[in-house]
Amino acid sequence: MDSPSASVALNTRDGSPSAAVGEDDGALFAEGLAKEAAVLFQSGKFADCLKILNQILQQKENDPKVCHNVAIVESLQDGCSDPRRLIKALEKIKEQSEELACASGEQEVSSNNGSEHTSSIRGNNTPRHPISSIVYNDELDTSVATFNIAVIWYHLHEYARSFSYLDTLYQTIEPIDEGTALRICLLLLDVALLSHNASRSSDVISYIERIFFASSPGNQADNGSSAHQQPLLVSKSTSLPNNLTLHDGSHHDSTPNDSLTRTLSEEALEDEPLPVLSSLDISGQNLQRPGIVSANDLQRIQPEGSISTADLRLKLHLYKVRFLLLTRNLKAAKREVKMAMNLARGKDYPLALYLKSQLEYARGNHRKAIKLLMASSNSIEMGISSMYYNDLGCIYYRLGKQHTSGVLFSKALSNSSAVRKEKSPNLLTLSQDKSLLITYNCGIQSLACGRPFHAARCFQMASLIFYNRPLLWLRIAECCLMALDKGLIKSSSASAISEVGVNVIGKGKWRQLALRYGPSNGHGIYVGINSSVKGDGRQPDLSMALAWQSLVNALYLLDSSEVFKADKAPVSEEKGLGEAPLSQSSNLKNATGGDSKAATVASGSCQANANGEAKEHKGGQNLAGTLANSVLDYEHIRMKENLMIRQAVLADLAFVELALGDPLKALSTARSLLELPDCSKMYIFLGTIYAAEALCLLNRPNEAAEHLLVYMPDGNNVKLPYSQEDCENWTVEKVSDTEESNGGTTPVVTPLSTADESLAPVFSSPEEARGLFCANFAANFALLGDFEQAQRFLTMAFSDIPNSPQAILTAIYVDIKCGDTHDALVKLRQHRGVRFVPGNLTLNGSC
Amino acid sequence: MVFRLDREYLLLLHFSLGIMVFLGIKTVITPPVAYKLQIIRSPFSDSDSLKMLGFEDCGKLLRLLSAGEDKTVEEIVAEFNSKFPRSLHFYACSALDFLTTDPKEKFLNPSQRLIAFAIIHQAYSSQHPSSNPFISKLVGAACDDVAEKCERAFVLLLLSSTSVNGREFLKQSAADYISNFDLSSQLQQQYCVKVQTEPCKSLLKDNTVKNIVPDPDVPLGCDSNSSEFDAEPGVTSKIGSGSREETLVGLMSSLSLDGLGPQWIRPLPPRLPVMDGELLWLNPDMNHELLWDYGMCADTSRAVAVRDLISKALKGPLVPVQQEQVLVELANDPKLVYHCGLSPKKLPDLVENNPMIAVEVLIKLVNSSEIKEYFTVLVNMEMSLHSMEVVNRLTTTIELPTMFLHTYISNCISACQGIKDRYMQNRLVRLVCVFLQSLIRNKIINVNDIFLEVQSFCIEFSRIREAAGLFRLLKTLD
């Protein structure tokens, strides 16, 4: 019966195409073996499982699914020692399957003509017939293999790669069977959350709600903890009528309500029976909208894995908590945590406690967060303990106790590496190895404690997984800048003058004062030269060149993320208009299905139905609204944060370019900083100063003066470049949820969230900024030869920044230029920042 | 002006070369710029720019300068070459350059200045003049109006001399040269009234002044310039006296190549505060394990059977047993619908031949991404009893997009109007009316949205009883 081309396709799948009868037997045999293997796999007897798989393999050589399972079992047997190799193997299997699917698809087209009558002959009697005449072939479906690849990438912390696989699966998730689909959704949710993809997370959450909880009564907006306990199997009864509608329909003819048939028959249209029209039901009684997932589907999920309905509910709540924490919707997160805790009642569920602690941490209730962590630490095991210390470290950092947090982070690191050594390797330990994440935290802490080299080392290690975050590159650049500031490295065009030294030369009438100034006390390192001064070779080679490269990276990443968004925006909008309302509303309908049915059963009245429906609508909208709003809010927050990062990157870049002696680039960078929409006043000030200096270096002091004039609107008085308020607003607005939620009952808890910011030197005070501006303006006047103005601004500068070495040097320069050495001497003597070195010392030193 | 050794300096070199050509000095610009760069940079590659001559070397240099009374210039230059290794030439010359910057200053007496110029020139005489880093200094000195004429003439002679010719004037002592100096005014005109072009400068760097401030330590009211404070060897020093030599040595050893210029404050950009969520909080993971593929060797026969039945259902009505089989299989396996070989293009055939199956399939497909296409096909297919039946059933089971329903109703109405056959028209109108009543009573559509359209439809077909009924229904709702 087979067309010859069909049997060619079979060849690869069944392996025994010769005899139809033997084939049948073989397939039956294989099916039995496969079931056996699955059971062995579930019970973890991998060796036995492998034996059976090999048996199957003898029958079905090169069957992609068998090969897939063999690869999985082999890998599990040796503890996933080489996950990347497994990925390669799975990729190959996937490719094979897809080729086969392609081939069978083509074949479908070619054999279409013939199949028409043969199929009619076959009828129901040949169920074993293996012709697969469609591209969607169960046997060649690669979703499981793809999922497994994504799982491995996830465990390797390669979230971006994992995401790309999962997202492809998610786009066509409907045909995938429920069990796998659920796992895909959960993993995608994890990966999306970890890669801060709020919109995809919210999509998946609502998808899971819609598909996997559709038929169960109760919803999230009502507290519904009682309903959650209900096993999904209850829905079996409700879904039965679904199948019965067909039969119901035919019976309705007799009921008086079914008017259409009756009316039509009155009109003597009996000769044209319209049996299907019986469904035209005007009474509304029959309004049954069963959920999409029938009990059967859910039963299918059960045997495959351990996800029970209650468990899934709890999980989903926790995912929602994570989502809401990510999107900083703390109020809703609090609500979800509460529900999750209710569900988890009695059970030891560390994740719930950790999330609750994270919530309190995010709200600034640090003490409470610590308490919760402590409570969870009863059941400390190695993998968790590193998280415990890390999270404690985060809290102490926010409490402003950087050194304690440093100790905690390194404890977390050592625990984490202990886990790596102790446990036999498997995939879970891979993903449990969070050392790179902890290393990033260490870097932040070291940077805050003023240890740029250590911090840079941490960041460079963390860049293995965070290479695509602009913030990481900015931090590395900040390490370089800090090293420069501390005089640990030197830039080719020195800017930092720490002090002014005066060498006293000669005696009596020949006495001369030689001014010395410079950034270093002689132990400077030239840019880019790996100096031996710092000893051990592990020191990262911090330099202005590295800073420049890092900042360019950061800028590139910022740009590309924005371009990506701009590209994506119209698409998602389109989707939002076209698809979302539809799916959302059908979601609502589906949710109603179960409930309205229950109501009908209970009271048998249409009113209850309508009420139930209205209520459900509201509830459903609440949930969807929360998710959507959270995503929107989060986008907004992200935009703001990116703007902050961009300002910092551009300012740093302009500074670095000046330090590298490239005023032309610095000028254009400073200009793009100034052109940023909504640029903060502090960064506008920095940008102005950098741009003016660059212009001076380019011999365009007149233009520099124009730039600087911004701060002298009336040409006479210098205004403060920014206010204290501006500075305070800059440090990210903290959620002031604390007071409100405490409701005055526990006023002990004080929000210390800003403690760390006060430690970090953020901006110089507005007055200092003004002084700095005056000094630079004076320098500019001096360059232009207007010494009178220069002197005037210097006087103003000294009232704000009396100890600035640069200002005093400019002042002396102006005095000398005016031929007024006496004044210069007076200034030198009076100035606090000047250090006099007797000439003899110098002589002795050089002898 | 103190020399800067950086990129600007190279520019300066070029300018000074230009001037020399202008002055009629024979120059051949052969060494490439890179070569010059190397020569100029080399002393600096391993040392801080502030590092200059040691104390002893300063003393030696000073003695050389002071020997101008008795030794010939040539002898002194030779002595310089022998006493200072080549590596120190640059430092020595820059020290001399520094001391001779201002012709008005009295650090050096005239003969010392001449010797300083001679050393500066001769130290690099073996190379091409353009590779002398101080060449522009010499040119400048030759052109400086303020300087003594004899000095300028001397420098000019230096510049015009080569290693072979024109060295006669070096064979006398500096003091003799000064006393014998007599240059015709014509020569002055020729050499000294040239306007020197302004070299390219970086203002911040080249507007510098010497970083030395005289601070004479003399008793109040005394003139610091009077010679009474010059320390005499062997005489006990009094307050305010000091040794010129000591100062010279000190100046040379502590001079900086960087002059003093206006200082620009470049504020260090602040660190970005730690962002919210930047510190990574760790939570225990959800467990994601590798999945076994249960599709392996699974029994796909039922799916194949359904697929076959569906393809049959596209061509004609299925017998009840077959229909039952399809419906049961579809109900048993919710995913089967995706594998049964249906596509939006094939939907109209299925609707016409097996509306019940079409309804079930569409209900199952409601979550699919293709459902929109299916709906579009459904709404645009030819109006028929079966299509209406399918739509009606769908309205009671799933929520259809409002746009879809409105379009469908409009299509229904225009289909009624378009039928020529009176009997068929009546039939269709009655069906449409019943359908609309069902939609309205079940609150599946909002009457207001379609009120006008439906009302005119009722009026048009008011002869038909169902239309009148529908009209009454509309009125009661109004």
CSV table of C-alpha atoms in Angstrom, one decimal, chain A residues 63-330:
chain,number,residue,atom,x,y,z
A,63,ASP,CA,15.9,7.1,15.4
A,64,PRO,CA,16.4,10.7,16.7
A,65,LYS,CA,14.3,10.3,19.7
A,66,VAL,CA,16.1,7.1,20.8
A,67,CYS,CA,19.4,8.8,20.2
A,68,HIS,CA,18.2,11.7,22.2
A,69,ASN,CA,17.3,9.6,25.2
A,70,VAL,CA,20.5,7.7,25.0
A,71,ALA,CA,22.5,10.9,25.1
A,72,ILE,CA,20.5,12.1,28.1
A,73,VAL,CA,20.8,8.9,30.0
A,74,GLU,CA,24.5,8.6,29.3
A,75,SER,CA,25.1,12.1,30.4
A,76,LEU,CA,23.1,11.6,33.6
A,77,GLN,CA,25.0,8.5,34.3
A,78,ASP,CA,28.3,10.2,34.4
A,79,GLY,CA,27.0,13.2,36.3
A,80,CYS,CA,26.9,15.6,33.4
A,81,SER,CA,30.6,15.9,33.5
A,82,ASP,CA,30.7,17.6,30.1
A,83,PRO,CA,27.6,19.6,29.5
A,84,ARG,CA,28.9,21.3,26.5
A,85,ARG,CA,29.5,18.0,24.7
A,86,LEU,CA,25.9,17.0,25.5
A,87,ILE,CA,24.7,20.2,24.0
A,88,LYS,CA,26.6,19.4,20.8
A,89,ALA,CA,25.1,15.9,20.7
A,90,LEU,CA,21.6,17.3,21.2
A,91,GLU,CA,22.2,19.9,18.6
A,92,LYS,CA,23.2,17.3,16.1
A,93,ILE,CA,20.1,15.2,16.9
A,94,LYS,CA,17.9,18.2,16.6
A,95,GLU,CA,19.4,19.0,13.2
A,96,GLN,CA,18.9,15.4,12.1
A,97,SER,CA,15.2,15.5,13.1
A,98,GLU,CA,14.7,18.7,11.3
A,99,GLU,CA,16.2,17.4,8.2
A,100,LEU,CA,14.0,14.4,8.3
A,101,ALA,CA,11.0,16.5,9.0
A,102,CYS,CA,11.9,18.6,6.0
A,103,ALA,CA,12.2,15.5,3.9
A,104,SER,CA,8.9,14.1,5.0
A,105,GLY,CA,7.3,17.4,4.4
A,106,GLU,CA,8.5,17.4,0.8
A,107,GLN,CA,7.4,13.9,0.4
A,108,GLU,CA,4.0,14.8,1.6
A,109,VAL,CA,3.7,17.2,-1.3
A,110,SER,CA,4.9,14.7,-3.8
A,111,SER,CA,2.8,11.8,-2.6
A,112,ASN,CA,-0.3,13.9,-2.2
A,113,ASN,CA,-2.0,12.7,-5.3
A,114,GLY,CA,-1.7,9.1,-4.5
A,115,SER,CA,-2.7,9.2,-0.9
A,116,GLU,CA,-6.2,10.3,-1.7
A,117,HIS,CA,-7.7,7.0,-2.5
A,118,THR,CA,-5.3,4.8,-0.6
A,119,SER,CA,-6.3,6.5,2.6
A,120,SER,CA,-9.9,5.9,1.9
A,121,ILE,CA,-9.2,2.2,1.5
A,122,ARG,CA,-7.2,2.1,4.6
A,123,GLY,CA,-9.9,3.6,6.8
A,124,ASN,CA,-9.8,2.6,10.4
A,125,ASN,CA,-8.6,-0.8,10.0
A,126,THR,CA,-4.9,0.0,9.6
A,127,PRO,CA,-4.2,2.1,12.6
A,128,ARG,CA,-0.6,1.0,12.6
A,129,HIS,CA,0.0,2.5,9.3
A,130,PRO,CA,3.0,4.7,9.8
A,131,ILE,CA,2.6,7.1,6.9
A,132,SER,CA,3.1,10.5,8.3
A,133,SER,CA,1.7,12.9,5.8
A,134,ILE,CA,2.3,16.1,7.6
A,135,VAL,CA,5.2,18.3,8.6
A,136,TYR,CA,4.1,18.3,12.2
A,137,ASN,CA,5.3,14.9,12.9
A,138,ASP,CA,5.2,13.6,16.4
A,139,GLU,CA,8.2,11.4,15.8
A,140,LEU,CA,10.3,14.2,14.5
A,141,ASP,CA,9.3,16.7,17.0
A,142,THR,CA,12.4,18.3,18.5
A,143,SER,CA,10.8,20.3,21.4
A,144,VAL,CA,12.2,18.0,24.1
A,145,ALA,CA,15.7,18.1,22.6
A,146,THR,CA,15.5,21.8,22.3
A,147,PHE,CA,14.3,22.1,25.8
A,148,ASN,CA,17.1,20.0,27.1
A,149,ILE,CA,19.7,22.2,25.3
A,150,ALA,CA,18.1,25.2,27.0
A,151,VAL,CA,18.2,23.5,30.3
A,152,ILE,CA,21.9,22.9,30.0
A,153,TRP,CA,22.6,26.5,28.9
A,154,TYR,CA,20.6,27.6,31.9
A,155,HIS,CA,22.7,25.6,34.3
A,156,LEU,CA,25.8,27.0,32.7
A,157,HIS,CA,24.4,30.5,33.5
A,158,GLU,CA,24.2,31.3,29.7
A,159,TYR,CA,20.8,32.8,30.0
A,160,ALA,CA,20.8,34.6,26.7
A,161,ARG,CA,21.4,31.4,24.8
A,162,SER,CA,19.0,29.5,26.9
A,163,PHE,CA,16.4,32.2,26.2
A,164,SER,CA,16.8,32.1,22.5
A,165,TYR,CA,16.0,28.4,22.4
A,166,LEU,CA,13.1,28.7,24.8
A,167,ASP,CA,11.6,31.6,23.1
A,168,THR,CA,11.6,29.8,19.8
A,169,LEU,CA,9.8,27.0,21.5
A,170,TYR,CA,7.4,29.4,23.2
A,171,GLN,CA,6.4,30.9,19.9
A,172,THR,CA,4.9,27.6,18.8
A,173,ILE,CA,4.1,26.2,22.2
A,174,GLU,CA,0.5,25.1,21.4
A,175,PRO,CA,1.3,21.9,19.6
A,176,ILE,CA,3.8,20.8,22.3
A,177,ASP,CA,2.3,18.4,24.8
A,178,GLU,CA,1.3,19.8,28.1
A,179,GLY,CA,4.0,18.3,30.3
A,180,THR,CA,6.8,19.6,28.2
A,181,ALA,CA,5.0,22.8,27.5
A,182,LEU,CA,4.7,23.5,31.2
A,183,ARG,CA,8.4,22.8,31.8
A,184,ILE,CA,9.3,25.0,28.9
A,185,CYS,CA,7.2,27.8,30.4
A,186,LEU,CA,8.7,27.4,33.9
A,187,LEU,CA,12.3,27.4,32.6
A,188,LEU,CA,11.5,30.3,30.2
A,189,LEU,CA,10.1,32.2,33.2
A,190,ASP,CA,13.3,31.5,35.2
A,191,VAL,CA,15.5,32.6,32.4
A,192,ALA,CA,13.5,35.7,31.5
A,193,LEU,CA,13.5,36.8,35.1
A,194,LEU,CA,17.2,36.2,35.4
A,195,SER,CA,17.9,38.2,32.3
A,196,HIS,CA,15.5,41.0,33.5
A,197,ASN,CA,13.1,40.5,30.7
A,198,ALA,CA,10.0,41.7,32.4
A,199,SER,CA,7.6,41.6,29.5
A,200,ARG,CA,8.4,38.1,28.5
A,201,SER,CA,8.1,37.0,32.1
A,202,SER,CA,4.7,38.5,32.4
A,203,ASP,CA,3.6,36.9,29.1
A,204,VAL,CA,4.6,33.5,30.4
A,205,ILE,CA,3.0,34.0,33.7
A,206,SER,CA,-0.3,34.9,32.2
A,207,TYR,CA,0.0,32.1,29.7
A,208,ILE,CA,0.6,29.6,32.5
A,209,GLU,CA,-2.4,31.0,34.4
A,210,ARG,CA,-4.5,30.8,31.3
A,211,ILE,CA,-3.6,27.3,30.2
A,212,PHE,CA,-2.8,25.4,33.2
A,213,PHE,CA,-5.2,26.8,35.7
A,214,ALA,CA,-7.9,27.7,33.3
A,215,SER,CA,-10.4,25.1,34.3
A,216,SER,CA,-9.9,25.2,38.0
A,217,PRO,CA,-12.1,27.5,39.9
A,218,GLY,CA,-10.8,30.4,41.9
A,219,ASN,CA,-8.5,33.0,40.8
A,220,GLN,CA,-5.5,35.0,42.0
A,221,ALA,CA,-7.3,38.3,42.7
A,222,ASP,CA,-9.5,36.8,45.3
A,223,ASN,CA,-7.3,35.5,47.9
A,224,GLY,CA,-8.5,32.0,47.0
A,225,SER,CA,-6.1,30.1,49.1
A,226,SER,CA,-8.8,27.5,49.7
A,227,ALA,CA,-9.4,27.1,46.0
A,228,HIS,CA,-5.7,26.6,45.4
A,229,GLN,CA,-5.6,23.5,47.5
A,230,GLN,CA,-8.0,21.9,45.2
A,231,PRO,CA,-6.4,19.4,42.9
A,232,LEU,CA,-6.8,20.1,39.3
A,233,LEU,CA,-8.4,16.8,38.8
A,234,VAL,CA,-11.7,18.2,40.1
A,235,SER,CA,-12.0,19.8,36.7
A,236,LYS,CA,-12.5,16.4,35.2
A,237,SER,CA,-16.1,16.5,36.0
A,238,THR,CA,-16.6,19.9,34.6
A,239,SER,CA,-14.9,19.1,31.4
A,240,LEU,CA,-17.1,16.1,30.7
A,241,PRO,CA,-20.0,18.1,29.4
A,242,ASN,CA,-17.6,19.5,26.9
A,243,ASN,CA,-17.6,16.2,25.2
A,244,LEU,CA,-21.2,15.8,25.6
A,245,THR,CA,-22.4,19.0,24.0
A,246,LEU,CA,-22.6,17.2,20.7
A,247,HIS,CA,-25.1,14.8,22.1
A,248,ASP,CA,-26.9,17.4,24.1
A,249,GLY,CA,-27.4,19.4,21.0
A,250,SER,CA,-29.3,16.7,19.3
A,251,HIS,CA,-31.6,16.3,22.2
A,252,HIS,CA,-32.5,19.9,22.4
A,253,ASP,CA,-34.8,19.5,19.5
A,254,SER,CA,-37.4,18.4,21.8
A,255,THR,CA,-37.1,21.1,24.3
A,256,PRO,CA,-39.6,23.9,23.8
A,257,ASN,CA,-36.9,26.5,24.3
A,258,ASP,CA,-35.1,25.6,21.2
A,259,SER,CA,-37.1,27.8,19.1
A,260,LEU,CA,-35.3,28.0,15.8
A,261,THR,CA,-36.0,24.4,14.9
A,262,ARG,CA,-39.5,24.7,16.0
A,263,THR,CA,-40.1,27.9,14.2
A,264,LEU,CA,-38.6,26.6,11.1
A,265,SER,CA,-40.6,23.5,11.3
A,266,GLU,CA,-43.8,25.5,11.7
A,267,GLU,CA,-42.9,27.1,8.5
A,268,ALA,CA,-42.9,23.7,7.0
A,269,LEU,CA,-39.3,23.4,6.4
A,270,GLU,CA,-39.1,19.9,7.8
A,271,ASP,CA,-38.1,18.6,4.5
A,272,GLU,CA,-34.8,20.3,5.0
A,273,PRO,CA,-33.7,19.1,8.4
A,274,LEU,CA,-31.2,21.4,9.9
A,275,PRO,CA,-29.9,19.3,12.6
A,276,VAL,CA,-27.0,21.4,13.5
A,277,LEU,CA,-29.0,24.5,13.9
A,278,SER,CA,-30.3,23.0,17.1
A,279,SER,CA,-27.3,24.6,18.7
A,280,LEU,CA,-29.0,27.9,18.2
A,281,ASP,CA,-29.8,28.3,21.8
A,282,ILE,CA,-31.6,31.3,22.8
A,283,SER,CA,-32.3,30.5,26.4
A,284,GLY,CA,-28.8,31.0,27.6
A,285,GLN,CA,-29.1,27.8,29.6
A,286,ASN,CA,-26.7,26.0,27.6
A,287,LEU,CA,-24.0,28.6,27.8
A,288,GLN,CA,-21.2,26.4,28.7
A,289,ARG,CA,-17.7,27.5,28.1
A,290,PRO,CA,-15.5,24.8,29.2
A,291,GLY,CA,-11.9,25.4,29.9
A,292,ILE,CA,-9.5,24.6,27.2
A,293,VAL,CA,-7.5,22.1,29.2
A,294,SER,CA,-9.5,19.0,30.0
A,295,ALA,CA,-8.8,16.7,32.8
A,296,ASN,CA,-7.2,14.4,30.3
A,297,ASP,CA,-4.5,16.9,29.5
A,298,LEU,CA,-3.7,17.4,33.1
A,299,GLN,CA,-3.5,13.7,33.7
A,300,ARG,CA,-1.0,13.6,31.0
A,301,ILE,CA,1.2,15.9,32.9
A,302,GLN,CA,1.1,13.9,36.1
A,303,PRO,CA,2.9,10.7,35.3
A,304,GLU,CA,5.8,12.5,33.7
A,305,GLY,CA,7.0,14.4,36.5
A,306,SER,CA,6.5,15.6,40.0
A,307,ILE,CA,4.6,18.8,39.4
A,308,SER,CA,1.4,18.5,41.3
A,309,THR,CA,-1.2,21.1,40.9
A,310,ALA,CA,-0.7,22.6,44.4
A,311,ASP,CA,3.0,22.6,43.8
A,312,LEU,CA,2.5,24.4,40.6
A,313,ARG,CA,0.3,27.0,42.2
A,314,LEU,CA,2.9,27.7,44.8
A,315,LYS,CA,5.6,27.8,42.2
A,316,LEU,CA,3.7,30.2,40.1
A,317,HIS,CA,3.1,32.4,43.1
A,318,LEU,CA,6.8,32.5,43.8
A,319,TYR,CA,7.5,33.3,40.2
A,320,LYS,CA,5.1,36.1,40.4
A,321,VAL,CA,6.9,37.3,43.5
A,322,ARG,CA,10.1,37.3,41.7
A,323,PHE,CA,8.5,39.1,38.7
A,324,LEU,CA,7.1,41.7,41.0
A,325,LEU,CA,10.4,42.1,42.8
A,326,LEU,CA,12.1,42.6,39.5
A,327,THR,CA,9.6,45.2,38.4
A,328,ARG,CA,9.8,46.8,41.9
A,329,ASN,CA,6.1,46.5,42.4
A,330,LEU,CA,6.7,45.8,46.1
